[in-house]
Amino acid sequence: MRGTSRIIRIPRSPDGYVTTPRTRRAAALLAAGVLAVSLTACGGGDDDEDKGGDKGRGGGTSGTVTLPKLDGETLEVAAVWTGAEQKNFKQVLAEFEKRTGAKVTFVPAQDPIINFLGSKIAGGAPPDVALLPQPGAIKQAVDKGWAKPLGAGATKELGKNYSQGWQDIGKVDGKQYGVYYKAANKSLIWYNAQVFENAGASEPKTWDELLTTAQTVYDSGVTPFSVGGADGWTLTDWFENIYLSQAGPEKYDQLARHEIKWTDPSVKEALTTLAEVWGKKDYVAGGPSGALQTEFPASVTQTFTGGDQPKAGMVYEGDFVQVNIGETKAEVGTDAKVFPFPAVGDTAPVVSGGDAAVILEDSKAAQALATFLASPDAAAIQAKLGGFLSPNKAIDPSAYPNDVQKKIAEALIASGDDFRFDMSDQAPQAFGGTPGKGEWKALQDFLKNPKDVAGAQAKLEADAAAAYGN
C-alpha cells in the first residue's frame, strides 16, 4: 500500500538500488502538470504460455490478453494488503480463475514481507507469487535466489503497456523480475471539505500557506492534522515530500543511495521544517503519543467522521486514501477533497511508490498470472473499485470511479518517464522497510520529540550506515 508519479528512466547504481535522476526543469514540469489538474473540482517463462487459452474463458467476457487453460492448477499469492485493498484484489484473482480454471489462494503477509517470505521458504512452502512493495525487496529476493525472471508473455505485456521507467524498476541486473501492478501518488493531502468551509480555509500551494491553513483550521476549533504514526512508513513519506521539494532531486537521489549522510545539513533543514507541523502544540490529533498509537486506516477515517467536529481536518497520504474514506459516509470529491503536497522549495514534490508482482515458484500458471497482472484487463477491474492507481498506460481512464481518481491517473500516465520513487522503498529493507527499526523507528522517535533534530539525524545515519554497509 505504498505511491505518484511522474516517471523517468530509472538507472541502477552498482549496488543495485534504484535511482531516478531528473533535472529541476523536469521536476518543475511534473509539478506543474499535477497542479494543473483540478483535483478538488471533482521465469524461466514458457514461450508457449499464451497458447491454448481463450479470452474470457468460462465467463463469456472478452479481454486484451490471451491466457492458457489451467484447470486443476493451484496458485498462492502473498501480499501485505488488508481490508478493502485485499478484498478488491481478490476480485482480480477471481477473474483470473474464471478465465483460466486455476484456483488462486490469497496469503496475507506481514511487514516486512521479505522476512515473511523467508520463513515460508525455509519451511518449504513459499507462495507462487508475491507482491513486493519495495525495489530493494525485489533485489533481495533475486540475491537470495528466490525470484524467477518473467517469461515472454509477461515481458511482452509490460513492453506494450508500461513506460520504460516502470519496466526498469522491476529489473535487477538487466533482467525483468517485477510487474508493477499497483502505483501510488504519495504527494497528496486530503481534507474534510466541511471543516475547511466552516473555518474559511483555502487550499495551500506552498508550505508557508499550508501552515497558515493549519492555523486557520486550528482557530476554528478543529485539530489540523491526523498522523498515522503507528505505521512508520507514513512518517517516511512526510519526510520524503519535504526533502524532495526543499533539497531537490539530485540530493534526493544521493540520500536514497546513501552517497550523502543523514547528518547532512539538507536533512537537518528538512527535519526542522517537518517539526513545524509535528512539533506545533495541538496541531496533530492526539498529540505525539496519540499519533504514535494511530494506525494509517484510523488516521484517515477519523478525519472524515464526527460531523463538524472530526478529530482532524487534514490527513496526508497517497491516492489509496480513498479506500479508507470509502469506509466512512464521506464522498470523495464533495465531502473529502484533496490538493497536491505544497511546495516547500522551488517546486512541489511528486513521490511515487508501488507494488510489484514477483514469481517465486516458476510455473505456467505463475507466469500466466504475471502476464494477466501486466495487462489492462486486471488493473481495470481494481480501478473500478476505487482506491487504486495503475501505471499501466493501456487502461481507459473512464475505468476509475470518480473524477478525482481519474485525474490523478491521467496525470500519472501523462508524465511518461519522470518521477521519484519512494526513498525508503529504495533502501535496504533493514533501514527503510522494517517496523520498529531503521528509518521507521527513528522518525517515530522524532515525532515523539521533534526538538531533537540532531539526535534524529545521528540515529538515522547510524542505522543507514549499518544497512547500506558504508
Coordinates of C-alpha atoms in Angstrom, one line a residue:
M1 CA 0.0 0.0 0.0
R2 CA 2.8 2.1 -0.5
G3 CA 3.0 5.9 -4.3
T4 CA 2.8 9.5 -7.6
S5 CA 4.4 9.7 -10.1
R6 CA 6.0 11.0 -12.9
I7 CA 8.3 8.7 -14.4
I8 CA 11.9 8.8 -15.5
R9 CA 14.2 6.2 -16.9
I10 CA 15.5 4.7 -13.7
P11 CA 19.1 3.6 -13.8
R12 CA 20.6 1.4 -11.1
S13 CA 23.6 2.1 -9.1
P14 CA 26.3 -0.5 -9.0
D15 CA 24.8 -1.9 -5.8
G16 CA 21.5 -2.5 -7.5
Y17 CA 19.4 0.1 -5.7
V18 CA 17.1 2.1 -7.9
T19 CA 18.0 5.7 -8.6
T20 CA 15.9 8.3 -10.5
P21 CA 17.9 11.3 -11.6
R22 CA 16.0 14.1 -13.2
T23 CA 16.6 17.8 -13.7
R24 CA 15.0 20.6 -11.8
R25 CA 13.3 21.6 -15.0
A26 CA 11.7 18.1 -15.3
A27 CA 10.6 18.4 -11.7
A28 CA 9.0 21.7 -12.4
L29 CA 7.2 20.4 -15.4
L30 CA 6.0 17.5 -13.4
A31 CA 4.7 19.6 -10.5
A32 CA 3.1 22.0 -13.0
G33 CA 1.3 19.1 -14.6
V34 CA 0.0 17.8 -11.4
L35 CA -1.0 21.2 -10.1
A36 CA -2.8 21.9 -13.3
V37 CA -5.2 19.1 -12.6
S38 CA -8.2 20.4 -10.6
L39 CA -8.3 17.6 -8.1
T40 CA -10.9 19.0 -5.9
A41 CA -13.3 20.1 -8.6
C42 CA -14.5 16.6 -8.9
G43 CA 10.8 -17.5 -15.4
G44 CA 12.0 -19.1 -16.8
G45 CA 8.9 -18.4 -18.6
D46 CA 7.4 -20.7 -21.2
D47 CA 7.3 -19.2 -24.6
D48 CA 4.0 -21.1 -25.2
E49 CA 2.3 -19.6 -22.1
D50 CA -0.1 -17.7 -24.3
K51 CA -1.1 -20.8 -26.4
G52 CA -4.2 -22.8 -25.9
G53 CA -6.0 -20.2 -23.9
D54 CA -9.2 -18.3 -24.8
K55 CA -10.2 -14.8 -23.9
G56 CA -13.0 -14.6 -21.4
R57 CA -12.7 -18.4 -20.7
G58 CA -15.8 -19.6 -18.8
G59 CA -17.3 -16.2 -18.4
G60 CA -18.0 -15.0 -21.9
T61 CA -16.2 -11.7 -21.3
S62 CA -13.5 -10.5 -23.7
G63 CA -10.1 -9.3 -22.7
T64 CA -7.0 -7.9 -24.3
V65 CA -4.7 -10.8 -23.3
T66 CA -5.0 -14.5 -24.1
L67 CA -4.5 -16.8 -21.1
P68 CA -3.8 -20.5 -21.1
K69 CA -6.2 -23.2 -19.7
L70 CA -5.1 -24.1 -16.3
D71 CA -7.7 -26.5 -15.0
G72 CA -6.5 -28.2 -11.9
E73 CA -3.6 -25.8 -11.3
T74 CA -3.3 -24.0 -8.0
L75 CA -1.5 -20.8 -7.0
E76 CA -0.8 -18.9 -3.8
V77 CA -0.3 -15.2 -4.0
A78 CA 1.1 -13.3 -1.0
A79 CA 0.8 -9.6 -0.2
V80 CA 0.6 -7.3 2.8
W81 CA -2.7 -5.8 1.7
T82 CA -5.6 -5.9 4.2
G83 CA -9.1 -4.7 4.4
A84 CA -10.7 -3.2 1.3
E85 CA -7.5 -3.3 -0.6
Q86 CA -7.2 -7.1 -0.1
K87 CA -10.9 -7.6 -0.9
N88 CA -10.6 -5.7 -4.1
F89 CA -7.5 -7.5 -5.3
K90 CA -9.3 -10.8 -4.6
Q91 CA -11.8 -9.8 -7.3
V92 CA -8.9 -9.5 -9.8
L93 CA -7.8 -13.0 -8.8
A94 CA -11.3 -14.3 -9.2
E95 CA -11.4 -13.1 -12.8
F96 CA -8.1 -14.9 -13.4
E97 CA -9.6 -18.0 -12.0
K98 CA -12.7 -17.6 -14.3
R99 CA -10.6 -17.2 -17.4
T100 CA -8.1 -20.0 -16.8
G101 CA -9.7 -22.5 -14.5
A102 CA -6.9 -22.2 -12.0
K103 CA -7.5 -21.9 -8.2
V104 CA -5.8 -19.0 -6.6
T105 CA -5.5 -18.5 -2.8
F106 CA -4.5 -15.2 -1.3
V107 CA -2.0 -15.4 1.5
P108 CA -2.0 -12.5 3.9
A109 CA 1.6 -11.4 4.6
Q110 CA 3.2 -9.4 7.4
D111 CA 5.6 -6.5 7.1
P112 CA 8.5 -6.8 6.3
I113 CA 7.3 -9.2 3.6
I114 CA 10.9 -10.4 2.9
N115 CA 11.1 -11.8 6.4
F116 CA 7.6 -13.4 6.0
L117 CA 8.7 -15.0 2.7
G118 CA 12.0 -16.2 4.2
S119 CA 10.1 -18.1 6.9
K120 CA 7.8 -19.6 4.2
I121 CA 10.7 -20.6 2.0
A122 CA 12.6 -22.1 5.0
G123 CA 9.5 -24.1 5.8
G124 CA 9.3 -25.4 2.2
A125 CA 6.0 -23.7 1.5
P126 CA 6.7 -20.5 -0.5
P127 CA 3.8 -18.7 -2.3
D128 CA 4.0 -18.9 -6.0
V129 CA 3.8 -15.1 -6.5
A130 CA 4.4 -12.3 -4.1
L131 CA 3.6 -8.6 -4.3
L132 CA 6.7 -6.7 -3.1
P133 CA 6.3 -3.1 -2.1
Q134 CA 10.0 -2.0 -2.5
P135 CA 12.5 -2.2 -5.3
G136 CA 15.0 -3.1 -2.6
A137 CA 12.9 -6.1 -1.7
I138 CA 12.9 -7.3 -5.3
K139 CA 16.7 -7.1 -5.4
Q140 CA 16.9 -9.0 -2.1
A141 CA 14.6 -11.7 -3.5
V142 CA 16.8 -12.0 -6.5
D143 CA 20.1 -12.0 -4.5
K144 CA 18.7 -14.8 -2.3
G145 CA 17.8 -16.9 -5.3
W146 CA 14.1 -16.7 -4.6
A147 CA 12.8 -14.6 -7.5
K148 CA 12.4 -16.1 -11.0
P149 CA 12.6 -14.0 -14.2
L150 CA 9.4 -13.1 -16.1
G151 CA 8.7 -15.1 -19.2
A152 CA 7.9 -13.9 -22.7
G153 CA 4.2 -13.3 -22.1
A154 CA 4.6 -11.0 -19.1
T155 CA 7.5 -9.2 -20.7
K156 CA 5.5 -8.6 -23.8
E157 CA 2.6 -7.2 -21.9
L158 CA 5.0 -4.9 -20.0
G159 CA 6.5 -3.6 -23.2
K160 CA 3.1 -2.8 -24.6
N161 CA 1.5 -1.3 -21.5
Y162 CA 4.2 0.3 -19.4
S163 CA 6.6 3.2 -19.8
Q164 CA 10.3 2.3 -19.7
G165 CA 10.7 3.7 -16.2
W166 CA 8.1 1.4 -14.7
Q167 CA 9.7 -1.6 -16.5
D168 CA 13.2 -0.6 -15.3
I169 CA 12.3 -0.5 -11.6
G170 CA 11.2 -4.1 -11.9
K171 CA 14.6 -5.2 -13.3
V172 CA 17.7 -6.5 -11.5
D173 CA 20.9 -6.7 -13.4
G174 CA 19.1 -6.1 -16.7
K175 CA 16.6 -9.0 -16.2
Q176 CA 12.8 -8.4 -15.7
Y177 CA 11.6 -9.8 -12.4
G178 CA 8.7 -7.5 -11.4
V179 CA 5.4 -6.4 -12.8
Y180 CA 4.4 -3.1 -11.1
Y181 CA 0.7 -3.8 -10.8
K182 CA -0.1 -1.0 -8.4
A183 CA 1.2 2.5 -8.2
A184 CA 0.5 5.3 -5.8
N185 CA 0.7 9.1 -5.8
K186 CA 2.2 9.8 -2.4
S187 CA 2.1 13.6 -2.7
L188 CA -1.4 14.4 -1.7
I189 CA -3.1 16.0 1.3
W190 CA -6.8 15.1 1.8
Y191 CA -9.1 17.4 3.7
N192 CA -12.6 17.5 5.2
A193 CA -14.4 19.9 3.0
Q194 CA -16.9 20.9 5.7
V195 CA -14.1 21.7 8.1
F196 CA -12.4 24.0 5.5
E197 CA -15.7 25.7 4.7
N198 CA -16.5 26.3 8.3
A199 CA -13.0 27.7 9.0
G200 CA -12.9 29.7 5.8
A201 CA -9.7 27.9 4.9
S202 CA -8.3 27.6 1.4
E203 CA -6.1 25.1 -0.4
P204 CA -2.4 25.9 0.0
K205 CA 0.2 25.8 -2.7
T206 CA 3.3 26.4 -0.6
W207 CA 4.5 25.2 2.8
D208 CA 4.0 28.6 4.3
E209 CA 0.4 28.6 3.0
L210 CA -0.1 25.2 4.5
L211 CA 1.0 26.4 7.9
T212 CA -1.5 29.4 7.5
T213 CA -4.3 27.0 6.5
A214 CA -3.4 24.8 9.5
Q215 CA -3.7 27.7 11.9
T216 CA -7.0 28.8 10.3
V217 CA -8.4 25.3 10.9
Y218 CA -7.0 25.2 14.4
D219 CA -8.6 28.6 15.2
S220 CA -12.0 27.2 14.1
G221 CA -11.7 24.5 16.8
V222 CA -10.5 21.5 14.8
T223 CA -7.1 19.9 15.1
P224 CA -5.3 20.5 11.7
F225 CA -3.6 17.1 11.1
S226 CA -4.2 13.4 11.5
V227 CA -1.0 11.4 11.5
G228 CA -0.8 7.6 11.4
G229 CA 2.4 7.4 13.4
A230 CA 1.9 3.8 14.5
D231 CA 2.8 2.9 10.9
G232 CA 6.3 4.2 10.4
W233 CA 6.1 4.3 6.6
T234 CA 3.6 7.2 6.7
L235 CA 6.3 9.2 8.5
T236 CA 8.9 8.5 5.9
D237 CA 6.5 9.7 3.3
W238 CA 6.1 13.0 5.1
F239 CA 9.9 13.5 5.2
E240 CA 10.4 12.5 1.6
N241 CA 8.0 15.0 0.2
I242 CA 9.6 17.8 2.2
Y243 CA 13.1 16.7 1.4
L244 CA 12.5 16.3 -2.4
S245 CA 10.9 19.8 -2.7
Q246 CA 13.4 21.5 -0.4
A247 CA 16.7 19.8 -1.2
G248 CA 15.9 19.0 -4.8
P249 CA 16.0 15.8 -6.9
E250 CA 19.8 15.5 -7.0
K251 CA 20.2 15.5 -3.3
Y252 CA 17.2 13.2 -3.0
D253 CA 18.9 10.6 -5.2
Q254 CA 22.2 10.9 -3.3
L255 CA 20.5 10.4 0.1
A256 CA 18.5 7.5 -1.4
R257 CA 21.8 5.8 -2.3
H258 CA 23.4 6.9 0.9
E259 CA 26.0 8.8 -1.0
I260 CA 25.5 11.6 1.4
K261 CA 25.0 11.1 5.1
W262 CA 21.8 11.6 7.1
T263 CA 23.8 14.1 9.1
D264 CA 24.0 16.3 6.0
P265 CA 22.7 19.9 6.5
S266 CA 19.9 19.2 4.0
V267 CA 18.4 16.6 6.3
K268 CA 18.6 19.0 9.2
E269 CA 16.7 21.5 7.2
A270 CA 14.0 19.1 6.2
L271 CA 13.6 17.7 9.8
T272 CA 13.4 21.3 11.1
T273 CA 10.7 22.0 8.5
L274 CA 8.8 18.9 9.4
A275 CA 8.9 19.9 13.1
E276 CA 6.9 23.0 12.2
V277 CA 3.9 20.6 12.0
W278 CA 4.9 17.7 14.2
G279 CA 6.2 20.0 17.0
K280 CA 3.4 22.6 17.0
K281 CA 1.3 22.2 20.1
D282 CA -2.1 20.8 19.3
Y283 CA -1.5 20.5 15.5
V284 CA -1.5 16.7 15.5
A285 CA -4.6 14.8 16.6
G286 CA -4.0 13.1 19.9
G287 CA -0.6 14.8 20.2
P288 CA 2.6 12.8 19.6
S289 CA 1.6 9.9 21.9
G290 CA -1.9 9.7 20.3
A291 CA -0.4 9.8 16.8
L292 CA 2.0 7.0 17.6
Q293 CA -0.9 4.8 18.6
T294 CA -2.9 5.7 15.4
E295 CA -2.6 3.2 12.5
F296 CA -2.9 4.5 9.0
P297 CA -6.5 3.5 8.3
A298 CA -7.7 5.2 11.5
S299 CA -5.7 8.3 10.6
V300 CA -8.0 8.6 7.5
T301 CA -11.3 7.6 8.9
Q302 CA -11.0 9.9 12.0
T303 CA -10.6 12.8 9.5
F304 CA -13.9 12.1 7.8
T305 CA -16.1 11.1 10.7
G306 CA -17.5 13.1 13.6
G307 CA -19.6 15.6 11.6
D308 CA -18.5 19.2 12.1
Q309 CA -16.0 18.1 14.8
P310 CA -13.8 15.3 13.4
K311 CA -10.6 14.6 15.1
A312 CA -8.6 16.4 12.4
G313 CA -9.2 18.5 9.3
M314 CA -6.5 17.1 7.1
V315 CA -4.6 13.8 6.6
Y316 CA -1.5 13.4 4.4
E317 CA -1.1 10.2 2.3
G318 CA -1.4 8.8 -1.2
D319 CA -4.3 8.3 -3.6
F320 CA -5.1 5.0 -1.8
V321 CA -6.6 7.0 1.0
Q322 CA -9.8 6.7 -1.0
V323 CA -10.2 3.1 0.1
N324 CA -10.3 4.2 3.7
I325 CA -12.6 7.2 3.0
G326 CA -14.9 4.6 1.5
E327 CA -15.3 3.1 4.9
T328 CA -17.0 6.3 6.1
K329 CA -20.0 8.2 4.8
A330 CA -17.9 10.8 3.2
E331 CA -17.9 11.1 -0.6
V332 CA -14.7 11.7 -2.5
G333 CA -14.9 15.0 -4.4
T334 CA -17.5 16.5 -2.2
D335 CA -17.0 15.7 1.5
A336 CA -13.4 14.6 1.0
K337 CA -11.2 16.7 -1.2
V338 CA -7.5 16.7 -2.0
F339 CA -4.7 19.0 -3.0
P340 CA -1.1 18.3 -4.1
F341 CA 1.5 18.3 -1.3
P342 CA 2.6 22.0 -1.2
A343 CA 5.9 23.3 -2.5
V344 CA 8.5 23.6 0.3
G345 CA 11.2 24.7 -2.1
D346 CA 11.1 25.8 -5.7
T347 CA 8.7 23.1 -6.9
A348 CA 6.0 20.9 -5.4
P349 CA 7.2 17.3 -4.7
V350 CA 6.0 14.3 -6.6
V351 CA 6.8 11.0 -4.8
S352 CA 5.7 7.6 -6.1
G353 CA 5.5 4.1 -4.8
G354 CA 4.2 0.8 -6.0
D355 CA 3.8 -2.9 -5.6
A356 CA 5.3 -5.4 -8.0
A357 CA 4.3 -9.0 -8.6
V358 CA 7.3 -11.3 -8.5
I359 CA 7.4 -15.0 -9.2
L360 CA 8.9 -17.3 -6.5
E361 CA 7.7 -20.7 -7.8
D362 CA 8.1 -20.8 -11.6
S363 CA 5.3 -22.5 -13.4
K364 CA 3.0 -22.0 -16.4
A365 CA 0.3 -20.8 -14.0
A366 CA 2.5 -18.3 -12.2
Q367 CA 3.8 -16.9 -15.5
A368 CA 0.2 -16.6 -16.7
L369 CA -0.8 -14.7 -13.6
A370 CA 2.1 -12.3 -14.0
T371 CA 1.0 -11.8 -17.6
F372 CA -2.5 -11.1 -16.5
L373 CA -1.4 -8.6 -13.9
A374 CA 0.7 -6.8 -16.6
S375 CA -2.4 -6.4 -18.8
P376 CA -5.0 -3.7 -18.6
D377 CA -7.6 -6.4 -18.0
A378 CA -6.5 -6.9 -14.4
A379 CA -5.9 -3.4 -13.5
A380 CA -9.2 -2.1 -14.9
I381 CA -11.1 -4.4 -12.5
Q382 CA -9.5 -2.9 -9.4
A383 CA -9.5 0.6 -10.8
K384 CA -13.3 0.5 -10.9
L385 CA -13.4 -0.4 -7.2
G386 CA -11.6 2.8 -6.2
G387 CA -8.5 3.4 -4.1
F388 CA -6.2 2.1 -6.8
L389 CA -3.8 3.6 -9.3
S390 CA -2.1 1.7 -12.1
P391 CA 1.0 2.7 -14.1
N392 CA -0.5 0.7 -16.9
K393 CA -1.0 3.2 -19.7
A394 CA -3.4 1.0 -21.6
I395 CA -6.2 1.4 -19.1
D396 CA -9.1 3.6 -20.2
P397 CA -9.3 6.5 -17.6
S398 CA -13.0 6.1 -17.5
A399 CA -12.4 2.9 -15.6
Y400 CA -11.7 5.0 -12.5
P401 CA -14.8 5.6 -10.3
N402 CA -14.7 9.3 -9.8
D403 CA -13.2 12.5 -11.3
V404 CA -10.6 12.9 -8.6
Q405 CA -9.1 9.4 -9.2
K406 CA -9.4 9.7 -12.9
K407 CA -7.4 13.0 -13.0
I408 CA -4.7 11.5 -10.7
A409 CA -4.4 8.6 -13.0
E410 CA -4.3 10.7 -16.1
A411 CA -1.5 12.9 -14.6
L412 CA 0.5 9.7 -13.8
I413 CA 0.2 8.3 -17.3
A414 CA 0.8 11.7 -19.0
S415 CA 4.1 12.0 -17.0
G416 CA 5.7 9.3 -19.1
D417 CA 9.2 8.7 -17.7
D418 CA 9.6 11.4 -15.0
F419 CA 9.2 10.6 -11.3
R420 CA 10.9 10.0 -7.9
F421 CA 10.2 6.6 -6.3
D422 CA 9.7 6.5 -2.6
M423 CA 13.1 6.8 -0.9
S424 CA 12.6 4.4 1.9
D425 CA 11.3 1.8 -0.6
Q426 CA 14.6 2.1 -2.4
A427 CA 16.6 1.5 0.8
P428 CA 17.7 -1.9 2.1
Q429 CA 14.7 -3.3 4.0
A430 CA 16.5 -3.2 7.3
F431 CA 16.6 0.6 7.1
G432 CA 13.6 1.6 5.0
G433 CA 11.0 -1.1 5.5
T434 CA 11.1 -2.8 8.9
P435 CA 8.6 -1.9 11.7
G436 CA 10.3 -0.8 14.9
K437 CA 13.7 -0.4 13.2
G438 CA 15.7 1.9 11.0
E439 CA 14.1 4.9 9.4
W440 CA 10.6 4.0 10.6
K441 CA 11.6 3.9 14.3
A442 CA 13.9 6.9 14.1
L443 CA 11.1 9.1 12.7
Q444 CA 8.6 7.7 15.2
D445 CA 11.1 8.8 17.9
F446 CA 11.3 12.2 16.1
L447 CA 7.5 12.6 16.1
K448 CA 7.7 12.0 19.9
N449 CA 10.4 14.6 20.3
P450 CA 10.6 17.0 17.3
K451 CA 13.0 19.3 19.0
D452 CA 15.8 16.7 18.8
V453 CA 16.8 17.2 15.2
A454 CA 20.5 16.3 15.8
G455 CA 19.6 13.2 17.7
A456 CA 17.3 12.1 14.9
Q457 CA 20.0 12.7 12.3
A458 CA 22.6 10.7 14.3
K459 CA 20.2 7.7 14.7
L460 CA 19.2 7.8 11.1
E461 CA 22.8 7.9 9.9
A462 CA 23.9 5.0 12.3
D463 CA 21.1 2.8 11.1
A464 CA 21.6 3.7 7.4
A465 CA 25.4 3.0 7.6
A466 CA 24.7 -0.4 9.1
A467 CA 22.1 -1.3 6.5
Y468 CA 23.9 0.0 3.4
G469 CA 27.3 -1.2 4.6
N470 CA 29.0 2.1 4.0

